[in-house]
Amino acid sequence: MALHAITKKFHFKNEKSDPTMMILKCCGIGCPWRVYAVMLKDSDVFQIRTYEGKHTCTIDVRGGYQQQATASVVGELMRTKFAGVGAGPKPGEIRHMMRADHGVNISYWKAWRSREMAIANVHGSCNASYVDLPSYLNKLVTVNPGTIANLCTEPTDDGGQRFKYMFVSLGASVKGYRYMRKVVVVDGTHLKGKYAGCLLTASVQDGSYQIFPLAIAVVDSENDASWEWFFQQLKALVPDEEGLVFVSDMNSSIYKGISKVYEGVAHCIYIVHLKRNIRTNFKVSHLTYLVAKAARSYRVEDFNKTFNGIRTWMRDAQNTYWIQGLSSGHDLIFLGIDLT
């Protein structure tokens, strides 16, 4: 009824109601508009028994229709905007649509809440999605033979279980890894949403230098425990073998996780991350150029020549090695500095 009131621009009130009936009347004094509805037996549907549709109230009274635009009502109006693929309108856009299409001004906070309600009505709530995870992963393993899907939970104070980690590697990734270059790139990124968290990924390259995804995991944050758990799950499809190389950014939790799960494997960092850190810490553009040049050297003598210039700026650089020398025989295109 609130949707109808906003469309027709009038203001009504709930005169009387209980779980089985309701009486709605116009807020205008003496206005005959009235609705009487009762709930049908063995149903949650209301049937209108009496309807007086004529309004005699003033324009000022009818202008109160904007009060009917609660967050739930606006969410119902916006519901179709969130169907299908896409994020749907943002709160600012919802405010504009309500003002342009219905002549209703709402606050940003109400627009945000209505957006959350519309998404929940169309796609379901986050809580319900977490509850469905075990059955979803079970079906994923069933229809994708060879898939690895693990869910880690932790106990709550009320005796229940709460989501902690999730790891998924599709069967195609598990089977395809044996044909890929043994250089695994791992990284993490923050997730946006009600419960936040981080997405951890592992990928490799095929013989044509195309990215081949291996696995993903959803964790609470990029900490020591989550990365160690991720590598423990990853080891089921990426065994600790000779020639294996990991490439990552300079996150210390990744270093610790690899050292605990994959003992003795080579661990390198992206040259782009190294350049950013050097640019930030040393403020010397020429040093950044030298590091990039050293990382792209294909002969040891060229590397040593360039690296002598780096030593004048970085006294502890003698423990740094060239990834091409470390990974000789693998024809790698990943450029970085070995941290092991």
Short mmCIF file of C-alpha atoms in Angstrom, two decimals:
data_model
loop_
_atom_site.label_atom_id
_atom_site.label_comp_id
_atom_site.label_asym_id
_atom_site.label_seq_id
_atom_site.Cartn_x
_atom_site.Cartn_y
_atom_site.Cartn_z
CA MET A 1 0.00 0.00 0.00
CA ALA A 2 2.91 2.34 0.69
CA LEU A 3 4.08 1.84 -2.91
CA HIS A 4 0.60 2.77 -4.13
CA ALA A 5 0.56 5.85 -1.88
CA ILE A 6 3.91 7.06 -3.20
CA THR A 7 2.78 6.53 -6.80
CA LYS A 8 -0.57 8.29 -6.29
CA LYS A 9 0.94 10.83 -3.88
CA PHE A 10 -1.27 10.67 -0.81
CA HIS A 11 -0.67 10.10 2.90
CA PHE A 12 -2.45 7.36 4.85
CA LYS A 13 -2.27 5.97 8.35
CA ASN A 14 -2.92 2.61 9.97
CA GLU A 15 -6.18 3.16 11.83
CA LYS A 16 -6.45 -0.34 13.26
CA SER A 17 -4.74 -3.66 12.66
CA ASP A 18 -4.04 -7.08 14.08
CA PRO A 19 -2.52 -10.26 12.58
CA THR A 20 -5.75 -11.01 10.70
CA MET A 21 -7.06 -7.61 9.53
CA MET A 22 -6.15 -3.97 8.90
CA ILE A 23 -7.97 -0.68 8.43
CA LEU A 24 -6.16 2.12 6.59
CA LYS A 25 -7.45 5.70 6.41
CA CYS A 26 -6.30 8.93 4.79
CA CYS A 27 -4.56 11.37 7.13
CA GLY A 28 -6.81 14.20 5.92
CA ILE A 29 -9.60 15.13 8.33
CA GLY A 30 -12.94 14.11 6.84
CA CYS A 31 -11.37 12.47 3.76
CA PRO A 32 -13.41 9.34 2.86
CA TRP A 33 -10.45 7.32 1.53
CA ARG A 34 -10.46 4.02 3.40
CA VAL A 35 -9.27 0.42 2.98
CA TYR A 36 -10.44 -2.58 4.96
CA ALA A 37 -8.59 -5.87 4.36
CA VAL A 38 -8.59 -9.28 6.04
CA MET A 39 -6.20 -12.21 5.83
CA LEU A 40 -7.48 -15.21 3.92
CA LYS A 41 -7.80 -18.45 5.85
CA ASP A 42 -4.70 -20.69 5.76
CA SER A 43 -2.78 -18.03 3.87
CA ASP A 44 -0.60 -14.98 4.44
CA VAL A 45 -2.41 -13.03 1.70
CA PHE A 46 -4.75 -10.16 2.55
CA GLN A 47 -7.99 -9.59 0.66
CA ILE A 48 -9.48 -6.10 0.36
CA ARG A 49 -13.10 -6.19 1.46
CA THR A 50 -13.86 -2.47 1.40
CA TYR A 51 -12.19 0.26 -0.65
CA GLU A 52 -13.16 3.93 -0.83
CA GLY A 53 -10.80 5.42 -3.41
CA LYS A 54 -11.91 9.06 -3.47
CA HIS A 55 -9.76 11.77 -1.84
CA THR A 56 -11.13 15.10 -0.61
CA CYS A 57 -8.06 16.07 1.45
CA THR A 58 -5.92 19.13 0.72
CA ILE A 59 -2.70 19.16 -1.26
CA ASP A 60 -0.78 19.96 1.91
CA VAL A 61 -2.07 16.79 3.56
CA ARG A 62 -1.37 14.67 0.51
CA GLY A 63 2.17 16.07 0.44
CA GLY A 64 2.93 13.91 3.45
CA TYR A 65 3.22 10.91 1.13
CA GLN A 66 7.00 11.23 1.38
CA GLN A 67 6.78 9.83 4.90
CA GLN A 68 5.67 6.52 3.38
CA ALA A 69 9.09 6.15 1.73
CA THR A 70 10.72 4.03 4.42
CA ALA A 71 13.91 2.09 3.71
CA SER A 72 11.97 -1.14 3.12
CA VAL A 73 9.54 0.58 0.74
CA VAL A 74 12.34 2.21 -1.26
CA GLY A 75 14.13 -1.13 -1.32
CA GLU A 76 11.05 -2.74 -2.83
CA LEU A 77 10.85 0.02 -5.45
CA MET A 78 14.51 -0.55 -6.35
CA ARG A 79 14.30 -4.33 -6.34
CA THR A 80 14.24 -4.76 -10.11
CA LYS A 81 17.37 -2.62 -10.44
CA PHE A 82 19.44 -5.32 -8.76
CA ALA A 83 18.21 -8.32 -10.73
CA GLY A 84 20.70 -10.03 -13.00
CA VAL A 85 24.41 -9.28 -13.30
CA GLY A 86 25.90 -6.07 -11.96
CA ALA A 87 26.19 -4.16 -8.72
CA GLY A 88 23.04 -2.09 -9.27
CA PRO A 89 22.64 1.61 -8.45
CA LYS A 90 24.66 3.19 -5.67
CA PRO A 91 23.03 5.10 -2.78
CA GLY A 92 23.57 8.45 -4.48
CA GLU A 93 21.93 7.15 -7.65
CA ILE A 94 18.98 5.78 -5.65
CA ARG A 95 18.44 9.22 -4.13
CA HIS A 96 18.42 10.76 -7.60
CA MET A 97 15.96 8.15 -8.96
CA MET A 98 13.57 8.59 -6.04
CA ARG A 99 13.61 12.35 -6.52
CA ALA A 100 13.24 12.21 -10.31
CA ASP A 101 10.75 9.33 -10.61
CA HIS A 102 8.66 9.74 -7.45
CA GLY A 103 9.31 13.26 -6.18
CA VAL A 104 10.62 11.88 -2.89
CA ASN A 105 13.71 13.18 -1.11
CA ILE A 106 15.51 10.62 1.03
CA SER A 107 18.76 10.77 2.98
CA TYR A 108 21.93 9.02 1.91
CA TRP A 109 21.67 6.71 4.93
CA LYS A 110 18.13 5.66 3.99
CA ALA A 111 19.25 5.09 0.40
CA TRP A 112 22.10 2.90 1.63
CA ARG A 113 19.79 0.83 3.85
CA SER A 114 17.23 0.46 1.07
CA ARG A 115 19.99 -0.72 -1.26
CA GLU A 116 21.04 -3.41 1.23
CA MET A 117 17.42 -4.53 1.57
CA ALA A 118 16.92 -4.67 -2.20
CA ILE A 119 20.06 -6.78 -2.65
CA ALA A 120 18.96 -9.13 0.14
CA ASN A 121 15.50 -9.49 -1.42
CA VAL A 122 16.93 -10.35 -4.83
CA HIS A 123 20.11 -12.29 -4.04
CA GLY A 124 19.56 -13.34 -0.44
CA SER A 125 21.34 -12.19 2.69
CA CYS A 126 25.00 -12.68 3.52
CA ASN A 127 24.08 -14.79 6.53
CA ALA A 128 22.02 -17.17 4.41
CA SER A 129 24.84 -17.44 1.88
CA TYR A 130 27.32 -18.50 4.56
CA VAL A 131 24.87 -21.15 5.77
CA ASP A 132 24.64 -22.53 2.22
CA LEU A 133 28.42 -22.79 1.78
CA PRO A 134 28.85 -26.43 2.94
CA SER A 135 26.18 -27.75 0.57
CA TYR A 136 27.48 -25.56 -2.26
CA LEU A 137 31.04 -26.85 -1.88
CA ASN A 138 29.79 -30.42 -1.69
CA LYS A 139 27.90 -29.99 -4.98
CA LEU A 140 30.92 -28.28 -6.51
CA VAL A 141 33.08 -31.32 -5.77
CA THR A 142 30.37 -33.65 -7.07
CA VAL A 143 29.91 -31.98 -10.46
CA ASN A 144 33.63 -31.13 -10.91
CA PRO A 145 35.62 -34.35 -10.37
CA GLY A 146 39.02 -33.71 -8.85
CA THR A 147 38.01 -30.40 -7.28
CA ILE A 148 39.53 -29.57 -3.89
CA ALA A 149 37.17 -27.61 -1.65
CA ASN A 150 37.84 -27.17 2.05
CA LEU A 151 35.93 -25.15 4.61
CA CYS A 152 37.37 -24.18 7.98
CA THR A 153 35.12 -22.98 10.81
CA GLU A 154 35.60 -21.93 14.41
CA PRO A 155 33.26 -22.43 17.39
CA THR A 156 31.10 -19.60 18.68
CA ASP A 157 30.10 -18.80 22.24
CA ASP A 158 26.60 -20.21 21.70
CA GLY A 159 27.90 -23.59 20.58
CA GLY A 160 27.58 -23.00 16.85
CA GLN A 161 30.17 -22.75 14.10
CA ARG A 162 31.39 -19.62 12.35
CA PHE A 163 33.08 -19.29 8.96
CA LYS A 164 36.85 -18.80 9.09
CA TYR A 165 38.56 -19.94 5.87
CA MET A 166 37.53 -21.41 2.52
CA PHE A 167 39.78 -22.93 -0.15
CA VAL A 168 38.73 -23.93 -3.68
CA SER A 169 40.71 -25.38 -6.57
CA LEU A 170 38.64 -26.63 -9.49
CA GLY A 171 39.35 -30.03 -10.98
CA ALA A 172 40.60 -28.50 -14.24
CA SER A 173 43.20 -26.50 -12.30
CA VAL A 174 44.31 -29.54 -10.32
CA LYS A 175 44.76 -31.63 -13.46
CA GLY A 176 46.27 -28.83 -15.52
CA TYR A 177 49.03 -27.86 -13.09
CA ARG A 178 51.27 -30.75 -14.19
CA TYR A 179 51.60 -29.14 -17.62
CA MET A 180 52.43 -25.65 -16.35
CA ARG A 181 55.66 -23.86 -15.50
CA LYS A 182 56.61 -24.54 -11.90
CA VAL A 183 56.48 -20.89 -10.92
CA VAL A 184 53.53 -20.17 -8.63
CA VAL A 185 52.45 -16.57 -8.16
CA VAL A 186 50.54 -15.90 -4.94
CA ASP A 187 48.82 -12.70 -3.92
CA GLY A 188 46.01 -11.36 -1.78
CA THR A 189 43.47 -8.57 -2.00
CA HIS A 190 40.90 -7.08 0.34
CA LEU A 191 37.23 -7.92 -0.11
CA LYS A 192 34.51 -5.30 0.09
CA GLY A 193 31.26 -6.07 1.81
CA LYS A 194 29.58 -6.50 5.15
CA TYR A 195 32.08 -9.05 6.47
CA ALA A 196 35.19 -7.83 4.58
CA GLY A 197 38.02 -10.40 4.61
CA CYS A 198 40.71 -11.14 2.03
CA LEU A 199 40.88 -13.16 -1.17
CA LEU A 200 44.09 -15.17 -1.61
CA THR A 201 45.02 -16.49 -5.04
CA ALA A 202 47.57 -18.78 -6.64
CA SER A 203 48.27 -18.89 -10.38
CA VAL A 204 50.89 -20.09 -12.86
CA GLN A 205 51.70 -19.66 -16.55
CA ASP A 206 51.35 -22.12 -19.37
CA GLY A 207 53.77 -22.61 -22.25
CA SER A 208 52.26 -19.67 -24.12
CA TYR A 209 52.74 -17.31 -21.16
CA GLN A 210 49.00 -17.24 -20.43
CA ILE A 211 47.78 -17.02 -16.85
CA PHE A 212 46.40 -20.29 -15.48
CA PRO A 213 44.46 -19.97 -12.19
CA LEU A 214 45.22 -22.61 -9.59
CA ALA A 215 43.29 -21.84 -6.44
CA ILE A 216 41.51 -19.19 -4.40
CA ALA A 217 40.83 -18.84 -0.70
CA VAL A 218 38.71 -16.51 1.40
CA VAL A 219 40.26 -15.69 4.78
CA ASP A 220 39.86 -13.13 7.54
CA SER A 221 43.04 -11.18 6.72
CA GLU A 222 46.56 -11.56 5.35
CA ASN A 223 48.17 -12.85 8.53
CA ASP A 224 50.58 -15.66 9.41
CA ALA A 225 47.85 -18.18 10.24
CA SER A 226 45.77 -17.60 7.10
CA TRP A 227 48.71 -17.78 4.69
CA GLU A 228 50.07 -20.91 6.36
CA TRP A 229 46.62 -22.54 6.07
CA PHE A 230 46.43 -21.50 2.42
CA PHE A 231 49.79 -23.10 1.59
CA GLN A 232 48.82 -26.27 3.46
CA GLN A 233 45.76 -26.60 1.22
CA LEU A 234 47.74 -25.63 -1.88
CA LYS A 235 50.24 -28.40 -1.22
CA ALA A 236 47.55 -30.94 -2.16
CA LEU A 237 47.93 -29.90 -5.82
CA VAL A 238 51.33 -28.15 -5.81
CA PRO A 239 53.79 -30.63 -4.26
CA ASP A 240 57.11 -29.57 -2.80
CA GLU A 241 59.43 -30.53 -5.65
CA GLU A 242 62.74 -29.54 -7.14
CA GLY A 243 62.62 -26.45 -9.33
CA LEU A 244 59.49 -25.02 -7.69
CA VAL A 245 59.54 -21.23 -7.36
CA PHE A 246 57.10 -18.94 -5.54
CA VAL A 247 56.66 -15.31 -6.55
CA SER A 248 54.88 -12.79 -4.33
CA ASP A 249 54.97 -9.30 -2.94
CA MET A 250 56.92 -8.46 0.22
CA ASN A 251 54.25 -9.55 2.72
CA SER A 252 56.10 -11.12 5.66
CA SER A 253 53.26 -13.58 6.32
CA ILE A 254 53.80 -15.11 2.88
CA TYR A 255 57.49 -15.64 3.66
CA LYS A 256 56.64 -17.40 6.92
CA GLY A 257 53.93 -19.55 5.36
CA ILE A 258 56.16 -20.74 2.52
CA SER A 259 59.08 -21.48 4.84
CA LYS A 260 56.87 -23.65 7.07
CA VAL A 261 55.00 -25.57 4.37
CA TYR A 262 57.48 -25.59 1.46
CA GLU A 263 60.92 -26.01 2.98
CA GLY A 264 63.80 -25.12 0.71
CA VAL A 265 61.86 -23.84 -2.31
CA ALA A 266 62.92 -20.63 -4.02
CA HIS A 267 60.93 -17.53 -3.11
CA CYS A 268 61.12 -14.36 -5.20
CA ILE A 269 59.36 -11.01 -5.26
CA TYR A 270 57.97 -8.96 -8.11
CA ILE A 271 60.43 -6.47 -9.46
CA VAL A 272 57.63 -3.89 -9.56
CA HIS A 273 57.14 -4.20 -5.78
CA LEU A 274 60.86 -3.97 -5.18
CA LYS A 275 61.07 -0.82 -7.30
CA ARG A 276 58.20 0.78 -5.40
CA ASN A 277 59.79 0.04 -2.05
CA ILE A 278 63.16 1.38 -3.16
CA ARG A 279 61.54 4.50 -4.58
CA THR A 280 59.72 5.04 -1.27
CA ASN A 281 62.60 4.30 1.09
CA PHE A 282 65.60 5.70 -0.79
CA LYS A 283 64.10 8.56 -2.83
CA VAL A 284 66.75 8.00 -5.51
CA SER A 285 65.40 7.56 -9.03
CA HIS A 286 68.74 6.33 -10.40
CA LEU A 287 68.77 3.50 -7.83
CA THR A 288 65.38 2.33 -9.05
CA TYR A 289 66.73 2.25 -12.58
CA LEU A 290 69.76 0.18 -11.50
CA VAL A 291 67.61 -2.37 -9.67
CA ALA A 292 65.34 -2.79 -12.69
CA LYS A 293 68.36 -3.14 -14.95
CA ALA A 294 69.94 -5.76 -12.67
CA ALA A 295 66.73 -7.78 -12.51
CA ARG A 296 66.58 -7.85 -16.30
CA SER A 297 70.19 -8.88 -16.79
CA TYR A 298 70.58 -12.22 -18.56
CA ARG A 299 74.31 -12.65 -17.96
CA VAL A 300 75.99 -12.86 -14.58
CA GLU A 301 78.75 -10.46 -15.57
CA ASP A 302 76.17 -7.85 -16.64
CA PHE A 303 74.34 -8.33 -13.35
CA ASN A 304 77.51 -7.98 -11.26
CA LYS A 305 78.47 -4.82 -13.10
CA THR A 306 75.10 -3.22 -12.42
CA PHE A 307 74.93 -4.55 -8.90
CA ASN A 308 78.20 -2.90 -7.93
CA GLY A 309 76.43 0.41 -8.46
CA ILE A 310 73.54 -0.72 -6.26
CA ARG A 311 75.89 -1.58 -3.38
CA THR A 312 76.89 2.04 -3.04
CA TRP A 313 73.30 2.79 -2.02
CA MET A 314 72.29 -0.46 -0.29
CA ARG A 315 74.92 -1.78 2.09
CA ASP A 316 73.03 -5.01 2.84
CA ALA A 317 72.47 -5.87 -0.81
CA GLN A 318 75.16 -8.56 -0.89
CA ASN A 319 72.54 -11.18 0.07
CA THR A 320 70.42 -10.42 -2.96
CA TYR A 321 70.51 -12.73 -5.97
CA TRP A 322 69.38 -12.66 -9.52
CA ILE A 323 66.26 -14.70 -10.24
CA GLN A 324 67.50 -15.70 -13.70
CA GLY A 325 70.60 -17.26 -12.15
CA LEU A 326 68.50 -18.96 -9.48
CA SER A 327 66.07 -20.42 -11.97
CA SER A 328 68.40 -21.31 -14.80
CA GLY A 329 67.03 -23.93 -17.14
CA HIS A 330 63.39 -22.93 -16.62
CA ASP A 331 63.30 -20.02 -19.09
CA LEU A 332 61.30 -17.86 -16.67
CA ILE A 333 59.88 -14.49 -17.60
CA PHE A 334 59.17 -13.49 -13.98
CA LEU A 335 61.66 -10.86 -12.93
CA GLY A 336 62.46 -10.18 -9.31
CA ILE A 337 64.95 -10.54 -6.52
CA ASP A 338 65.45 -13.75 -4.54
CA LEU A 339 64.85 -13.29 -0.82
CA THR A 340 65.90 -16.75 0.35
#
